[in-house]
Short mmCIF file of C-alpha atoms and ligand atoms in Angstrom, two decimals:
data_model
loop_
_atom_site.label_atom_id
_atom_site.label_comp_id
_atom_site.label_asym_id
_atom_site.label_seq_id
_atom_site.Cartn_x
_atom_site.Cartn_y
_atom_site.Cartn_z
CA MET A 104 126.87 209.32 109.68
CA ASN A 105 125.14 206.21 110.96
CA TYR A 106 124.46 203.74 108.19
CA ALA A 107 124.85 200.12 107.12
CA LYS A 108 127.39 199.52 104.35
CA ASN A 109 125.02 197.10 102.68
CA ILE A 110 121.73 195.34 103.42
CA LEU A 111 123.49 192.36 105.04
CA GLU A 112 124.70 194.56 107.88
CA THR A 113 121.09 195.14 108.95
CA ILE A 114 120.54 191.45 109.77
CA GLY A 115 119.88 190.62 113.42
CA ASN A 116 119.21 192.61 116.59
CA THR A 117 115.48 192.12 116.17
CA PRO A 118 113.16 193.39 118.90
CA LEU A 119 111.71 191.38 121.77
CA VAL A 120 108.06 192.36 122.18
CA GLN A 121 105.83 191.53 125.14
CA LEU A 122 102.59 189.75 124.27
CA ASN A 123 99.66 191.22 126.16
CA HIS A 124 96.38 189.67 125.02
CA ILE A 125 96.74 186.35 123.26
CA VAL A 126 98.55 184.89 126.31
CA LYS A 127 96.11 186.22 128.93
CA ASP A 128 95.38 182.67 130.16
CA LEU A 129 99.04 181.99 130.90
CA PRO A 130 100.34 182.73 134.42
CA CYS A 131 103.64 184.34 133.33
CA LYS A 132 105.22 186.96 131.07
CA VAL A 133 105.65 186.02 127.41
CA PHE A 134 107.88 187.84 124.92
CA ALA A 135 108.05 187.40 121.17
CA LYS A 136 111.35 187.52 119.30
CA VAL A 137 110.00 189.11 116.15
CA GLU A 138 112.21 188.00 113.30
CA TYR A 139 110.39 189.70 110.45
CA PHE A 140 112.42 192.79 111.35
CA ASN A 141 115.31 191.19 109.46
CA PRO A 142 115.80 192.67 105.96
CA GLY A 143 114.54 189.53 104.21
CA HIS A 144 111.64 189.47 106.70
CA SER A 145 112.63 186.24 108.41
CA CYS A 146 114.99 184.64 110.88
CA LYS A 147 116.56 182.80 107.98
CA ASP A 148 118.62 185.82 106.87
CA ARG A 149 120.93 185.07 109.76
CA MET A 150 121.73 181.47 108.87
CA ALA A 151 121.76 182.14 105.11
CA LEU A 152 124.55 184.68 105.51
CA GLN A 153 126.44 182.44 107.95
CA MET A 154 126.25 179.49 105.54
CA VAL A 155 127.51 181.64 102.65
CA GLU A 156 130.37 183.14 104.67
CA ASP A 157 131.46 179.76 106.03
CA ALA A 158 131.38 178.28 102.51
CA GLU A 159 133.43 181.23 101.20
CA ALA A 160 135.92 180.80 104.01
CA ASP A 161 136.69 177.15 103.30
CA GLY A 162 136.45 177.42 99.51
CA ARG A 163 133.19 175.51 98.90
CA LEU A 164 131.79 178.72 97.37
CA LYS A 165 134.05 180.41 94.83
CA PRO A 166 133.82 183.84 93.19
CA GLY A 167 131.05 184.05 90.57
CA GLY A 168 129.64 180.70 91.72
CA THR A 169 126.02 179.51 91.74
CA ILE A 170 124.32 178.89 95.07
CA ILE A 171 121.74 176.08 94.90
CA GLU A 172 119.26 175.32 97.66
CA GLY A 173 116.03 173.48 98.31
CA THR A 174 114.24 176.18 100.26
CA SER A 175 110.71 176.91 101.38
CA GLY A 176 111.32 180.53 100.56
CA ASN A 177 112.70 182.27 103.62
CA THR A 178 116.18 180.76 103.39
CA GLY A 179 116.06 181.57 99.69
CA MET A 180 115.37 185.21 100.48
CA GLY A 181 118.34 185.36 102.86
CA LEU A 182 120.57 183.64 100.31
CA ALA A 183 119.33 186.05 97.63
CA LEU A 184 120.38 189.07 99.70
CA ALA A 185 123.81 187.53 100.27
CA ALA A 186 124.10 186.59 96.57
CA ILE A 187 123.23 190.12 95.44
CA VAL A 188 125.71 191.81 97.76
CA LYS A 189 128.48 189.26 97.15
CA GLY A 190 127.94 188.66 93.41
CA TYR A 191 126.69 185.04 93.19
CA LYS A 192 123.90 183.44 91.15
CA LEU A 193 121.12 181.64 93.03
CA ILE A 194 118.80 178.74 92.13
CA CYS A 195 116.01 177.99 94.62
CA VAL A 196 114.21 174.65 94.47
CA ILE A 197 110.82 174.98 96.13
CA THR A 198 107.74 172.72 96.62
CA ASP A 199 104.38 173.49 95.07
CA LYS A 200 102.88 173.76 98.60
CA GLN A 201 104.65 177.08 99.12
CA SER A 202 102.73 180.29 98.66
CA LYS A 203 102.91 181.99 95.27
CA GLU A 204 104.00 185.17 97.00
CA LYS A 205 107.13 183.41 98.26
CA MET A 206 108.04 182.32 94.73
CA ASP A 207 107.38 185.80 93.29
CA ILE A 208 109.44 187.43 96.01
CA LEU A 209 112.39 185.11 95.29
CA ARG A 210 112.21 185.94 91.60
CA ALA A 211 112.07 189.65 92.49
CA VAL A 212 115.44 189.35 94.20
CA GLY A 213 117.03 187.61 91.25
CA ALA A 214 116.70 183.92 92.12
CA LYS A 215 115.85 181.30 89.53
CA VAL A 216 112.95 179.30 91.05
CA VAL A 217 112.39 175.59 90.28
CA VAL A 218 109.06 174.19 91.57
CA CYS A 219 108.75 170.48 92.58
CA PRO A 220 105.76 168.38 93.75
CA THR A 221 105.19 168.20 97.54
CA ASP A 222 103.60 164.77 97.84
CA VAL A 223 106.49 162.55 96.76
CA GLU A 224 108.99 160.58 98.86
CA PRO A 225 112.27 162.39 99.66
CA GLU A 226 114.12 159.71 97.60
CA ASP A 227 111.84 160.30 94.58
CA PRO A 228 113.83 161.97 91.75
CA ARG A 229 111.10 164.66 91.55
CA SER A 230 111.37 165.59 95.25
CA TYR A 231 112.89 168.91 96.08
CA TYR A 232 115.69 167.22 98.00
CA SER A 233 116.63 165.14 94.91
CA VAL A 234 116.21 167.95 92.38
CA SER A 235 118.41 170.32 94.40
CA LYS A 236 121.15 167.70 94.68
CA ARG A 237 120.96 166.88 90.95
CA LEU A 238 121.13 170.56 89.94
CA ALA A 239 124.17 170.98 92.17
CA GLU A 240 125.89 168.07 90.44
CA GLU A 241 125.06 169.36 86.97
CA THR A 242 125.80 173.08 87.43
CA PRO A 243 129.49 174.07 87.08
CA ASN A 244 131.05 176.13 89.90
CA SER A 245 128.02 175.56 92.10
CA TRP A 246 127.58 175.02 95.82
CA TYR A 247 124.68 173.07 97.30
CA VAL A 248 123.80 174.73 100.58
CA ASN A 249 121.75 171.95 102.26
CA GLN A 250 120.34 173.94 105.16
CA TYR A 251 119.07 170.71 106.76
CA ASP A 252 122.50 169.29 107.46
CA ASN A 253 124.68 172.41 107.19
CA PRO A 254 126.09 173.16 110.68
CA SER A 255 126.38 176.89 109.89
CA ASN A 256 122.57 177.02 110.18
CA THR A 257 122.65 176.13 113.87
CA LYS A 258 125.84 178.15 114.34
CA ALA A 259 124.20 181.42 113.19
CA ASN A 260 121.51 181.09 115.83
CA TYR A 261 124.04 180.03 118.45
CA LEU A 262 126.22 183.07 117.71
CA GLN A 263 123.46 185.66 117.26
CA THR A 264 119.85 184.86 118.14
CA GLY A 265 120.66 182.97 121.33
CA PRO A 266 122.84 185.75 122.81
CA GLU A 267 120.31 188.40 121.74
CA ILE A 268 117.51 186.60 123.62
CA TRP A 269 119.72 186.06 126.66
CA ASN A 270 120.72 189.75 126.78
CA GLN A 271 117.26 191.10 125.98
CA THR A 272 115.78 189.12 128.88
CA ASP A 273 118.68 190.02 131.14
CA GLY A 274 119.34 186.32 131.56
CA LYS A 275 115.85 185.79 133.02
CA VAL A 276 114.49 183.62 130.22
CA THR A 277 113.19 180.30 131.61
CA HIS A 278 111.48 178.82 128.53
CA PHE A 279 112.11 179.11 124.81
CA ILE A 280 109.58 177.79 122.29
CA VAL A 281 109.70 177.76 118.50
CA GLY A 282 108.55 175.85 115.41
CA VAL A 283 111.05 173.29 114.12
CA GLY A 284 111.89 172.70 110.45
CA THR A 285 115.57 172.28 109.66
CA GLY A 286 116.17 172.62 113.41
CA GLY A 287 118.77 175.39 113.09
CA THR A 288 116.78 177.93 115.08
CA ILE A 289 115.89 175.73 118.04
CA SER A 290 119.24 173.94 118.19
CA GLY A 291 121.41 177.07 118.01
CA ILE A 292 119.33 179.15 120.42
CA GLY A 293 118.64 176.16 122.69
CA LYS A 294 122.32 175.26 122.94
CA TYR A 295 123.32 178.84 123.78
CA LEU A 296 120.59 179.32 126.37
CA LYS A 297 121.28 175.97 128.05
CA GLU A 298 124.97 176.82 128.25
CA GLN A 299 124.06 180.01 130.14
CA ASN A 300 121.49 178.27 132.33
CA PRO A 301 120.96 174.50 132.06
CA ASP A 302 117.48 174.87 133.60
CA VAL A 303 116.09 176.80 130.63
CA LYS A 304 113.42 174.63 129.01
CA ILE A 305 113.50 174.30 125.21
CA TRP A 306 110.17 173.38 123.60
CA GLY A 307 109.77 172.50 119.93
CA VAL A 308 106.57 172.96 117.96
CA ASP A 309 105.81 170.29 115.38
CA THR A 310 102.95 169.77 112.90
CA TYR A 311 100.62 166.84 112.34
CA GLY A 312 102.17 165.05 109.37
CA SER A 313 105.75 165.31 110.70
CA VAL A 314 108.06 162.77 112.36
CA PHE A 315 109.72 164.96 115.01
CA LYS A 316 107.56 164.53 118.09
CA LYS A 317 107.30 160.75 117.92
CA TYR A 318 110.98 160.38 117.10
CA HIS A 319 111.91 162.57 120.06
CA GLU A 320 109.73 160.58 122.44
CA THR A 321 110.37 157.04 121.24
CA GLY A 322 113.46 157.09 119.02
CA ILE A 323 111.27 155.57 116.31
CA PHE A 324 111.19 157.13 112.85
CA ASP A 325 107.57 156.30 112.08
CA GLU A 326 106.61 156.73 108.43
CA ASN A 327 102.95 156.52 109.44
CA GLU A 328 103.40 159.95 111.00
CA VAL A 329 104.14 161.39 107.56
CA TYR A 330 101.27 162.83 105.52
CA SER A 331 100.76 166.10 103.74
CA TYR A 332 99.93 169.19 105.76
CA VAL A 333 99.42 172.88 105.11
CA THR A 334 101.69 174.67 107.61
CA GLU A 335 104.80 176.04 105.91
CA GLY A 336 108.31 176.01 107.36
CA ILE A 337 107.94 173.49 110.18
CA GLY A 338 107.70 169.70 110.48
CA GLU A 339 109.66 167.25 108.32
CA ASP A 340 109.56 163.80 106.76
CA ILE A 341 113.32 163.46 107.34
CA LEU A 342 115.62 163.92 110.33
CA PRO A 343 117.82 166.94 109.51
CA LYS A 344 121.24 166.95 111.17
CA ASN A 345 120.45 170.44 112.48
CA VAL A 346 117.77 169.12 114.82
CA ASP A 347 119.62 168.45 118.06
CA PHE A 348 117.03 166.29 119.79
CA SER A 349 119.12 166.22 122.96
CA ILE A 350 118.60 169.91 123.72
CA ILE A 351 114.83 169.82 123.09
CA ASP A 352 112.90 169.06 126.28
CA HIS A 353 109.50 168.54 124.72
CA PHE A 354 107.66 168.68 121.39
CA THR A 355 104.02 169.70 121.03
CA LYS A 356 102.07 169.29 117.79
CA VAL A 357 99.73 171.95 116.41
CA THR A 358 97.08 171.41 113.72
CA ASP A 359 97.04 173.34 110.45
CA LYS A 360 93.73 174.92 111.41
CA ASP A 361 95.01 176.13 114.78
CA ALA A 362 98.17 177.50 113.16
CA ALA A 363 96.09 179.53 110.71
CA VAL A 364 93.55 180.72 113.28
CA TYR A 365 96.22 181.74 115.82
CA CYS A 366 98.25 183.45 113.12
CA ARG A 367 95.23 185.67 112.47
CA LYS A 368 94.76 186.24 116.19
CA LEU A 369 98.35 187.48 116.51
CA ALA A 370 97.65 190.13 113.88
CA LEU A 371 94.33 191.15 115.42
CA GLU A 372 95.17 190.97 119.11
CA GLU A 373 98.84 191.96 119.20
CA GLY A 374 99.37 193.83 115.92
CA LEU A 375 101.95 191.23 114.95
CA PHE A 376 101.52 190.42 111.27
CA VAL A 377 103.42 187.14 111.22
CA GLY A 378 103.48 183.91 109.20
CA MET A 379 101.76 180.59 109.76
CA SER A 380 104.52 178.90 111.77
CA SER A 381 104.22 181.75 114.28
CA GLY A 382 100.56 180.75 114.71
CA SER A 383 101.81 177.21 115.41
CA ALA A 384 104.38 178.53 117.89
CA ILE A 385 101.94 180.59 119.94
CA LYS A 386 99.29 177.85 119.92
CA GLY A 387 101.96 175.34 120.92
CA LEU A 388 102.83 177.56 123.87
CA LEU A 389 99.19 177.82 124.94
CA GLN A 390 99.01 174.01 124.80
CA MET A 391 101.87 173.94 127.35
CA LYS A 392 100.00 176.15 129.84
CA GLY A 393 100.00 173.48 132.55
CA GLU A 394 103.81 173.52 132.67
CA LEU A 395 104.14 177.25 133.39
CA LYS A 396 104.42 179.13 136.70
CA PRO A 397 103.96 182.86 137.52
CA ASP A 398 107.71 183.66 137.70
CA ASP A 399 108.55 182.07 134.37
CA VAL A 400 109.81 184.21 131.50
CA VAL A 401 108.90 182.73 128.15
CA VAL A 402 110.33 183.67 124.77
CA VAL A 403 108.54 182.52 121.63
CA LEU A 404 110.19 183.12 118.27
CA PHE A 405 108.15 184.28 115.29
CA HIS A 406 110.03 183.29 112.15
CA ASP A 407 108.58 185.42 109.38
CA SER A 408 106.09 187.99 108.14
CA GLY A 409 102.41 187.63 107.28
CA SER A 410 102.99 189.40 103.98
CA ARG A 411 104.12 186.08 102.52
CA TYR A 412 100.73 184.53 103.27
CA ILE A 413 98.33 187.18 101.95
CA GLY A 414 96.81 184.75 99.43
CA LYS A 415 96.47 182.07 102.10
CA ILE A 416 95.88 182.69 105.80
CA PHE A 417 94.85 186.29 105.27
CA ASN A 418 92.45 185.38 102.47
CA ASP A 419 88.93 184.47 103.67
CA ASP A 420 88.18 182.23 100.68
CA TRP A 421 91.34 180.17 101.24
CA MET A 422 90.50 179.84 104.94
CA ARG A 423 86.85 178.97 104.25
CA GLU A 424 87.73 176.29 101.67
CA ARG A 425 89.76 174.49 104.33
CA GLY A 426 87.18 174.97 107.05
CA TYR A 427 89.49 177.22 109.06
CA LEU A 428 87.02 180.07 109.61
CA GLU A 429 85.61 179.52 113.06
CA ASP A 430 81.98 179.66 114.20
CA GLU A 431 80.60 180.39 110.77
CA VAL A 432 77.94 177.71 110.92
CA VAL A 433 75.82 178.52 113.93
CA THR A 434 72.16 178.27 112.92
CA ALA A 435 69.86 176.14 110.76
CA ALA A 436 69.92 178.93 108.14
CA ASP A 437 73.73 178.59 107.87
CA LEU A 438 73.41 174.85 107.29
CA ILE A 439 71.24 175.26 104.20
CA LYS A 440 72.81 178.37 102.70
CA ASN A 441 74.64 176.37 100.00
CA HIS A 442 71.45 174.80 98.59
CA ILE A 443 68.72 177.23 99.63
CA ASP A 444 68.16 178.18 95.97
CA LYS A 445 67.06 174.61 95.13
CA PRO A 446 63.32 173.83 95.55
CA LEU A 447 62.27 171.38 98.28
CA VAL A 448 61.47 168.07 96.57
CA THR A 449 58.29 166.50 98.02
CA VAL A 450 55.91 163.66 97.22
CA ARG A 451 52.16 163.55 97.92
CA THR A 452 50.53 160.85 100.02
CA GLU A 453 48.49 159.64 97.04
CA GLU A 454 51.40 159.48 94.60
CA LEU A 455 52.98 156.09 94.00
CA VAL A 456 56.22 154.71 95.38
CA SER A 457 57.55 154.66 91.79
CA HIS A 458 57.15 158.46 91.71
CA ALA A 459 59.23 158.85 94.85
CA LEU A 460 61.92 156.48 93.48
CA GLU A 461 62.02 158.49 90.27
CA ARG A 462 62.58 161.74 92.19
CA ILE A 463 65.26 160.14 94.39
CA ARG A 464 67.15 159.14 91.23
CA LYS A 465 66.56 162.39 89.37
CA TYR A 466 67.61 164.76 92.18
CA LYS A 467 70.20 162.39 93.70
CA ILE A 468 68.63 162.72 97.15
CA SER A 469 68.08 160.21 99.93
CA GLN A 470 64.94 161.39 101.67
CA ILE A 471 61.71 163.09 100.65
CA PRO A 472 59.12 164.77 102.89
CA VAL A 473 55.57 163.60 102.16
CA ILE A 474 52.79 166.19 102.00
CA ASP A 475 49.00 166.15 101.96
CA LYS A 476 46.51 169.00 101.84
CA ASP A 477 47.23 169.91 105.49
CA GLY A 478 51.04 170.03 105.24
CA PHE A 479 53.78 167.54 106.12
CA ALA A 480 52.27 164.10 106.66
CA GLY A 481 55.26 161.77 106.56
CA SER A 482 58.62 160.96 104.98
CA VAL A 483 60.23 158.38 102.73
CA GLU A 484 63.85 157.32 102.65
CA ASP A 485 65.74 155.80 99.72
CA SER A 486 67.14 152.88 101.73
CA ASP A 487 63.68 151.84 103.03
CA LEU A 488 62.08 152.14 99.61
CA PHE A 489 64.80 150.24 97.78
CA ALA A 490 64.83 147.50 100.42
CA ALA A 491 61.02 147.14 100.20
CA TYR A 492 61.20 147.14 96.41
CA MET A 493 63.73 144.28 96.44
CA VAL A 494 61.34 142.14 98.52
CA ASP A 495 58.24 143.01 96.50
CA ALA A 496 58.53 144.78 93.13
CA ASN A 497 54.76 145.45 93.23
CA ILE A 498 55.43 148.01 95.94
CA ALA A 499 56.24 150.50 93.17
CA GLU A 500 52.54 150.73 92.39
CA LYS A 501 51.41 151.28 95.98
CA PRO A 502 50.53 154.77 97.27
CA ILE A 503 53.13 156.53 99.37
CA ARG A 504 50.63 156.76 102.23
CA GLU A 505 51.03 152.98 102.77
CA VAL A 506 54.79 152.96 103.12
CA MET A 507 55.72 156.38 104.53
CA GLY A 508 57.40 156.96 107.89
CA LYS A 509 56.93 159.76 110.41
CA PRO A 510 57.13 163.40 109.22
CA TYR A 511 60.44 165.17 109.84
CA PRO A 512 60.63 167.57 112.79
CA VAL A 513 60.41 171.28 111.91
CA VAL A 514 62.79 173.95 113.23
CA ASN A 515 63.05 177.67 112.46
CA ARG A 516 65.92 179.48 110.70
CA LYS A 517 67.51 180.60 113.95
CA THR A 518 67.61 177.17 115.63
CA LYS A 519 71.19 176.47 116.74
CA VAL A 520 73.15 173.77 114.92
CA ALA A 521 73.57 171.86 118.20
CA GLU A 522 69.76 171.63 118.55
CA VAL A 523 69.33 170.60 114.93
CA SER A 524 71.93 167.84 115.25
CA LYS A 525 70.16 166.40 118.29
CA LEU A 526 67.08 165.85 116.11
CA ILE A 527 69.06 163.84 113.56
CA THR A 528 69.23 160.26 114.80
CA LYS A 529 69.38 156.71 113.42
CA GLU A 530 65.59 156.77 113.10
CA ASN A 531 65.34 160.31 111.74
CA ASN A 532 67.66 161.41 108.95
CA ALA A 533 66.43 164.94 108.28
CA VAL A 534 64.93 168.11 109.72
CA LEU A 535 62.75 170.71 107.97
CA VAL A 536 63.43 174.43 108.31
CA ASP A 537 60.46 176.82 108.27
CA LEU A 538 61.59 179.73 106.08
CA GLU A 539 58.66 181.84 107.36
CA ASN A 540 57.45 182.70 103.86
CA GLY A 541 55.22 179.67 103.47
CA LYS A 542 58.22 177.69 102.24
CA PHE A 543 60.35 175.01 103.88
CA HIS A 544 63.80 173.57 103.29
CA ILE A 545 65.47 170.35 104.34
CA ILE A 546 68.60 169.72 106.45
CA THR A 547 70.07 166.24 106.14
CA LYS A 548 72.74 164.53 108.19
CA TYR A 549 75.19 165.36 105.36
CA ASP A 550 74.63 169.09 105.95
CA ILE A 551 75.54 168.54 109.60
CA ILE A 552 78.61 166.43 108.70
CA ASN A 553 79.78 169.07 106.21
CA SER A 554 79.52 171.76 108.88
CA ILE A 555 81.93 169.94 111.21
CA LYS A 556 85.39 171.45 110.84
C1 PLP B 267 108.35 180.31 108.31
C2 PLP B 267 109.29 179.36 108.97
N1 PLP B 267 109.00 178.95 110.20
C3 PLP B 267 109.80 178.08 110.84
C4 PLP B 267 110.92 177.56 110.26
C5 PLP B 267 111.75 176.55 111.02
O1 PLP B 267 113.01 176.99 111.40
P1 PLP B 267 114.22 176.01 111.42
O2 PLP B 267 114.43 175.51 110.01
O3 PLP B 267 115.37 176.78 111.92
O4 PLP B 267 113.88 174.86 112.31
C6 PLP B 267 111.25 177.96 108.96
C7 PLP B 267 112.41 177.37 108.29
O5 PLP B 267 112.40 177.07 107.12
C8 PLP B 267 110.43 178.89 108.31
O6 PLP B 267 110.71 179.32 107.05
#
């Protein structure tokens, strides 16, 4: 019989899969180390088990003990599998940025989940670093894992993932690229690969909102680099001991939007249903195109599975809310679709300035097309009217005809956004769209600004 004695024995030996489409602009072969084949669906199963076994070996973790960790979910899943098989309790401290699926999955495998706010300083008592440490102090017979500084994290990847990649590429790997969070993956694999061949290049992928890239390049820990971001699993506002900056040759930063868009592309173009940091990793690699030659053999590591991001990256509403859906706004009709149901507010040439001011206030708008019996005859803008009113309050009783500016240009529904934006200038703040049913609608510079992602 050929079987594993328990689920932990199925960790590792994940496949290396050639990428065929998404990398078509690169000159060389690219292979993905697809880590969602691990039983907990991420690379983190490896280091979680290593950390537990090392802690058992030196007595930090005792029988019946409670494992406590601040984890973004994947390490928690790995720890949960180890806890189930080995009979420990597990408390996972997680930030509210993490997907709900990740929290539900952790609960499903028996972990107690404590949720902390994302946007607080690491030293803040509410931060997930502080809460995990406090829980560890307060819980009897507990062991605080600390994946950031725990050397077993790097060790697992040095002992397993590195050799797997080396053997699977027959020692031909020339470049390894991966997203960096705690640093365990890149440091362990990077160290192993460089020991086999010092010429192998190790590239780290960082996010905007994280300190790694600048620290690596300048040695400066710049707090200005820290702000909140969406990508889960990579980038930090601290320097974990597991990030061995000396083995990383270069960091490239990838935006949240690119990470999400490229994550979707991996599913559609390669059939690889992976998580957001894998989108960052592949986009980071494409950003490094100029450094690659035809004979190079690149390995990119995909940390986890897309199933943990169903409510996020693979949800159109979530993507749309953040402006991550590409090329959605292409024509004039797209620009007005959010307010097309509202009537076009106009003023007649013979109405008074006070009427226009009243409409500007009532509808909270900034510009009004002026009409006469033949159609659009001019336009009035709030700033011009209010400025004129300040100089001469009597202007309120003058007819619009005497103060109006030029009529707004008219485009049709299919006019491209690029053409529409050219018509919006300092002198002209709006464009009218002919809806071809005798009606018109207005596009303002705010519609154009809102369409920029
Ligand atoms: C989805 C995901 N991607 C990337 C990483 C980064 O890996 P490492 O912590 O080994 O640097 C993690 C780690 O938490 C992760 O969960």
